Amino acid sequence: MGNGIVQWSRRFLEMTHDSQYLKILTGTQGKLSPIVQPGFWESDVTDRTTDSALLSPPSVPRDHPFDEDDSNRCLSELLGTGQNGGQKCQISDACWEMMTSPSYTGYWLTHELFYLEVGERAGCLDQLEVRAAETGKRRGVIGMTSLYCANILREARKIAGDGFLESGQDLFIEQALLCGLIGYRDFFRSSWLSAILKWQSPSGCFGHFTTPSPERIAGRTGRHKRVRRRERKTRDGCLMHMTGVAAGSLAGYLRYILEYYQDLAEGRL
């Protein structure tokens, strides 16, 4: 299933002629090219539940917007596609501090989790565990991912409670994708799935296709405003990042539903 989504995404980029994204993701010099190779995201998933005891105190968001280039640079260290000339699992002090600092919110928080997930799938778990031990994170990588997803779930609930303002929809889907990917079943809810499907166009892509209410407009500009990551829109209004994370999130929902009915049929529920 994951391989099919990867191949579909590559074909979508080719059809939209987005040369910059293609260069980043699939070119010979693409810093993130390994993460769109078949098999990279294949793994056995252990069911998990978030622990509310791990919630961090509410914090002030970072004083500068999420920087996708900084995040990609740190990912390229793990993937061996950065300035170190093909040497994988490099973890600079600057990247470790930036990608694992406590009390982050929004896209910074989801990309802390993404950083660890990419590192583990790239074969860098031992190096990540060493770094965690060196910096006093005694529960290691599994403890860090548990902490992140507990706090991500709190943010997802807030987005849902606010009525899924447009400014939070892309982040909400990314939250469900990344924590669902490692087995956190708290993110698979029928009401949340229904909300995500409402953001899909008849052509299958995702974006903002309805006339927003005054409350949703306020979410873009008022006190609810969220700092968005970089986004690209196709000629027919499809949002490329939102469509990508939605495809992954829906695959997670499908896997969860199939496993649920298999467990039910085999008497494990």
Short mmCIF file of C-alpha atoms in Angstrom, two decimals:
data_model
loop_
_atom_site.label_atom_id
_atom_site.label_comp_id
_atom_site.label_asym_id
_atom_site.label_seq_id
_atom_site.Cartn_x
_atom_site.Cartn_y
_atom_site.Cartn_z
CA MET A 1 0.00 0.00 0.00
CA GLY A 2 2.76 2.43 0.96
CA ASN A 3 4.72 1.66 -2.21
CA GLY A 4 1.64 2.36 -4.32
CA ILE A 5 1.18 5.77 -2.73
CA VAL A 6 4.84 6.62 -3.31
CA GLN A 7 4.60 5.70 -6.99
CA TRP A 8 1.32 7.61 -7.40
CA SER A 9 2.86 10.69 -5.78
CA ARG A 10 5.81 10.62 -8.16
CA ARG A 11 3.49 10.37 -11.17
CA PHE A 12 1.42 13.26 -9.80
CA LEU A 13 4.49 15.48 -9.58
CA GLU A 14 5.46 14.54 -13.11
CA MET A 15 1.99 15.38 -14.43
CA THR A 16 1.99 18.78 -12.70
CA HIS A 17 5.50 19.54 -13.99
CA ASP A 18 6.64 20.70 -10.56
CA SER A 19 10.34 20.58 -11.32
CA GLN A 20 11.43 21.92 -7.93
CA TYR A 21 9.61 19.21 -5.96
CA LEU A 22 10.78 16.56 -8.39
CA LYS A 23 14.36 17.72 -7.98
CA ILE A 24 14.10 17.64 -4.19
CA LEU A 25 12.40 14.26 -4.04
CA THR A 26 13.50 12.20 -7.02
CA GLY A 27 16.50 13.80 -8.71
CA THR A 28 19.99 12.36 -8.51
CA GLN A 29 20.89 15.19 -6.17
CA GLY A 30 17.56 15.08 -4.36
CA LYS A 31 18.19 15.51 -0.66
CA LEU A 32 15.07 13.56 0.26
CA SER A 33 15.07 11.06 -2.60
CA PRO A 34 15.52 7.97 -0.34
CA ILE A 35 12.20 8.55 1.43
CA VAL A 36 10.25 8.10 -1.81
CA GLN A 37 11.95 4.85 -2.77
CA PRO A 38 9.84 1.66 -2.66
CA GLY A 39 10.13 -0.11 0.67
CA PHE A 40 11.39 2.80 2.73
CA TRP A 41 8.18 3.11 4.76
CA GLU A 42 7.43 -0.61 5.07
CA SER A 43 7.39 -1.77 8.68
CA ASP A 44 5.48 -3.84 11.19
CA VAL A 45 3.31 -1.61 13.35
CA THR A 46 2.72 -2.21 17.06
CA ASP A 47 -0.53 -0.81 18.43
CA ARG A 48 0.08 2.03 20.86
CA THR A 49 -1.96 4.46 22.92
CA THR A 50 -0.80 7.92 23.89
CA ASP A 51 -0.05 8.63 27.56
CA SER A 52 -1.53 11.88 28.88
CA ALA A 53 1.03 11.83 31.70
CA LEU A 54 3.65 12.79 29.11
CA LEU A 55 1.96 16.07 28.16
CA SER A 56 4.29 19.05 28.30
CA PRO A 57 3.11 22.29 29.92
CA PRO A 58 1.46 24.63 27.39
CA SER A 59 4.18 26.68 25.77
CA VAL A 60 4.66 29.73 23.61
CA PRO A 61 5.26 28.71 19.97
CA ARG A 62 8.69 29.23 18.49
CA ASP A 63 9.43 32.85 17.67
CA HIS A 64 10.04 32.10 13.98
CA PRO A 65 8.03 30.11 11.44
CA PHE A 66 8.69 26.50 10.60
CA ASP A 67 11.62 26.39 8.18
CA GLU A 68 11.27 23.52 5.73
CA ASP A 69 14.79 24.02 4.39
CA ASP A 70 16.34 23.65 7.85
CA SER A 71 14.31 20.51 8.47
CA ASN A 72 15.29 19.04 5.08
CA ARG A 73 18.95 19.77 5.76
CA CYS A 74 18.80 17.78 8.99
CA LEU A 75 16.98 14.92 7.28
CA SER A 76 19.65 14.86 4.57
CA GLU A 77 22.30 14.26 7.26
CA LEU A 78 20.50 11.07 8.26
CA LEU A 79 19.90 9.98 4.68
CA GLY A 80 23.47 10.58 3.52
CA THR A 81 22.39 13.06 0.86
CA GLY A 82 23.77 16.20 2.46
CA GLN A 83 27.17 17.87 2.49
CA ASN A 84 28.87 14.82 4.00
CA GLY A 85 29.09 13.12 0.62
CA GLY A 86 26.97 10.01 1.05
CA GLN A 87 27.79 9.17 4.67
CA LYS A 88 24.54 8.20 6.36
CA CYS A 89 23.43 8.67 9.95
CA GLN A 90 25.30 11.91 10.56
CA ILE A 91 23.74 13.92 13.40
CA SER A 92 25.19 17.38 13.89
CA ASP A 93 24.84 19.15 17.21
CA ALA A 94 22.81 21.91 15.55
CA CYS A 95 20.34 19.49 13.98
CA TRP A 96 19.93 17.36 17.08
CA GLU A 97 19.19 20.44 19.18
CA MET A 98 16.78 21.87 16.61
CA MET A 99 14.95 18.62 15.88
CA THR A 100 14.57 17.32 19.46
CA SER A 101 14.08 20.41 21.63
CA PRO A 102 11.15 20.25 24.08
CA SER A 103 7.92 22.23 24.06
CA TYR A 104 7.66 22.76 20.31
CA THR A 105 4.24 23.06 18.68
CA GLY A 106 2.68 22.83 15.23
CA TYR A 107 4.87 21.83 12.30
CA TRP A 108 8.01 22.03 14.41
CA LEU A 109 6.58 19.32 16.66
CA THR A 110 5.42 17.03 13.85
CA HIS A 111 8.79 17.36 12.15
CA GLU A 112 10.59 16.38 15.35
CA LEU A 113 8.65 13.14 15.10
CA PHE A 114 9.27 12.91 11.34
CA TYR A 115 13.01 13.32 11.96
CA LEU A 116 13.08 10.30 14.28
CA GLU A 117 10.88 8.21 11.97
CA VAL A 118 13.09 8.92 8.96
CA GLY A 119 16.22 8.24 11.00
CA GLU A 120 14.94 4.88 12.20
CA ARG A 121 13.90 3.76 8.71
CA ALA A 122 17.22 4.94 7.30
CA GLY A 123 19.02 2.54 9.67
CA CYS A 124 20.20 5.19 12.12
CA LEU A 125 18.44 3.97 15.28
CA ASP A 126 21.70 3.17 17.10
CA GLN A 127 23.08 6.65 16.42
CA LEU A 128 19.82 8.26 17.52
CA GLU A 129 19.85 6.25 20.75
CA VAL A 130 23.43 7.34 21.48
CA ARG A 131 22.47 10.97 20.97
CA ALA A 132 19.42 10.55 23.19
CA ALA A 133 21.54 9.09 25.98
CA GLU A 134 24.15 11.83 25.62
CA THR A 135 21.52 14.54 26.00
CA GLY A 136 19.71 13.05 28.99
CA LYS A 137 16.71 11.57 27.19
CA ARG A 138 16.69 8.46 29.32
CA ARG A 139 13.74 6.72 27.66
CA GLY A 140 15.47 6.88 24.30
CA VAL A 141 13.83 7.17 20.91
CA ILE A 142 10.66 5.30 21.91
CA GLY A 143 10.22 7.67 24.84
CA MET A 144 10.69 10.68 22.58
CA THR A 145 8.12 9.47 20.05
CA SER A 146 5.68 8.75 22.90
CA LEU A 147 6.17 12.27 24.22
CA TYR A 148 5.73 13.85 20.80
CA CYS A 149 2.55 11.96 19.92
CA ALA A 150 0.95 12.69 23.29
CA ASN A 151 1.44 16.40 22.65
CA ILE A 152 0.50 16.11 18.97
CA LEU A 153 -2.80 14.46 19.99
CA ARG A 154 -3.57 17.40 22.28
CA GLU A 155 -3.04 19.78 19.36
CA ALA A 156 -5.14 17.63 17.02
CA ARG A 157 -7.99 17.66 19.53
CA LYS A 158 -7.72 21.45 19.72
CA ILE A 159 -7.96 21.76 15.93
CA ALA A 160 -11.02 19.48 15.95
CA GLY A 161 -12.55 21.39 18.86
CA ASP A 162 -12.13 24.67 16.99
CA GLY A 163 -14.17 23.27 14.11
CA PHE A 164 -11.34 22.33 11.74
CA LEU A 165 -10.45 25.86 10.66
CA GLU A 166 -8.83 25.90 7.23
CA SER A 167 -5.59 27.16 8.75
CA GLY A 168 -5.27 23.93 10.74
CA GLN A 169 -6.43 21.30 8.25
CA ASP A 170 -3.08 20.51 6.63
CA LEU A 171 -1.38 20.24 10.02
CA PHE A 172 -4.21 18.06 11.36
CA ILE A 173 -3.78 15.56 8.52
CA GLU A 174 0.00 15.54 9.01
CA GLN A 175 -0.49 14.81 12.72
CA ALA A 176 -2.77 11.85 11.97
CA LEU A 177 -0.36 10.52 9.36
CA LEU A 178 2.83 10.63 11.40
CA CYS A 179 1.48 9.29 14.69
CA GLY A 180 -0.77 6.76 12.95
CA LEU A 181 2.24 5.55 10.99
CA ILE A 182 3.88 4.27 14.18
CA GLY A 183 0.75 2.71 15.62
CA TYR A 184 -1.00 5.36 17.71
CA ARG A 185 -4.63 4.33 17.32
CA ASP A 186 -5.89 7.44 19.15
CA PHE A 187 -5.64 9.25 15.82
CA PHE A 188 -8.04 6.92 13.99
CA ARG A 189 -11.53 8.24 14.69
CA SER A 190 -14.59 8.05 12.46
CA SER A 191 -15.44 11.73 13.00
CA TRP A 192 -11.89 12.75 12.07
CA LEU A 193 -11.95 10.56 8.97
CA SER A 194 -15.24 12.15 7.92
CA ALA A 195 -13.72 15.61 8.32
CA ILE A 196 -10.68 14.72 6.21
CA LEU A 197 -12.84 13.29 3.42
CA LYS A 198 -14.81 16.55 3.25
CA TRP A 199 -11.63 18.32 2.13
CA GLN A 200 -11.30 16.08 -0.93
CA SER A 201 -12.29 17.27 -4.40
CA PRO A 202 -14.21 15.12 -6.92
CA SER A 203 -10.89 14.58 -8.72
CA GLY A 204 -9.46 12.99 -5.59
CA CYS A 205 -6.97 15.63 -4.49
CA PHE A 206 -7.24 17.75 -1.35
CA GLY A 207 -7.51 21.48 -0.78
CA HIS A 208 -9.89 24.26 0.22
CA PHE A 209 -12.74 24.00 -2.29
CA THR A 210 -15.67 25.44 -0.32
CA THR A 211 -16.59 29.04 0.45
CA PRO A 212 -15.28 29.65 3.96
CA SER A 213 -17.52 30.87 6.76
CA PRO A 214 -16.62 34.06 8.67
CA GLU A 215 -15.27 31.87 11.46
CA ARG A 216 -12.95 30.07 9.05
CA ILE A 217 -11.77 33.37 7.61
CA ALA A 218 -11.02 34.53 11.15
CA GLY A 219 -8.95 31.40 11.58
CA ARG A 220 -6.67 32.58 8.79
CA THR A 221 -6.05 36.05 10.13
CA GLY A 222 -7.03 36.31 13.77
CA ARG A 223 -5.86 34.82 17.02
CA HIS A 224 -6.29 31.27 15.68
CA LYS A 225 -3.86 31.84 12.82
CA ARG A 226 -1.35 29.04 12.33
CA VAL A 227 1.97 29.38 10.59
CA ARG A 228 1.72 27.14 7.56
CA ARG A 229 4.49 25.21 5.97
CA ARG A 230 5.31 25.95 2.34
CA GLU A 231 2.50 24.82 0.06
CA ARG A 232 2.00 24.59 -3.69
CA LYS A 233 -1.29 24.76 -5.54
CA THR A 234 -2.06 23.22 -8.93
CA ARG A 235 -4.13 24.97 -11.57
CA ASP A 236 -7.30 23.20 -10.41
CA GLY A 237 -6.83 24.21 -6.79
CA CYS A 238 -5.23 21.05 -5.41
CA LEU A 239 -2.79 21.62 -2.56
CA MET A 240 0.21 19.38 -3.10
CA HIS A 241 1.42 18.89 0.48
CA MET A 242 -2.11 18.50 1.81
CA THR A 243 -2.88 15.89 -0.85
CA GLY A 244 0.31 13.99 -0.09
CA VAL A 245 -0.22 13.76 3.66
CA ALA A 246 -3.91 12.96 3.12
CA ALA A 247 -3.03 10.01 0.88
CA GLY A 248 -0.73 8.66 3.57
CA SER A 249 -3.25 9.28 6.33
CA LEU A 250 -6.05 7.52 4.43
CA ALA A 251 -3.74 4.55 3.87
CA GLY A 252 -3.26 4.44 7.64
CA TYR A 253 -7.01 4.48 8.20
CA LEU A 254 -7.48 1.68 5.67
CA ARG A 255 -4.86 -0.46 7.38
CA TYR A 256 -6.45 0.18 10.77
CA ILE A 257 -9.93 -0.77 9.49
CA LEU A 258 -8.67 -3.96 7.83
CA GLU A 259 -6.75 -5.01 10.95
CA TYR A 260 -9.78 -4.29 13.13
CA TYR A 261 -12.06 -6.56 11.08
CA GLN A 262 -9.39 -9.24 10.89
CA ASP A 263 -9.08 -9.21 14.69
CA LEU A 264 -12.87 -9.30 14.97
CA ALA A 265 -13.14 -12.28 12.61
CA GLU A 266 -10.43 -14.17 14.48
CA GLY A 267 -12.03 -13.55 17.88
CA ARG A 268 -9.36 -11.25 19.29
CA LEU A 269 -11.90 -8.50 20.03
#
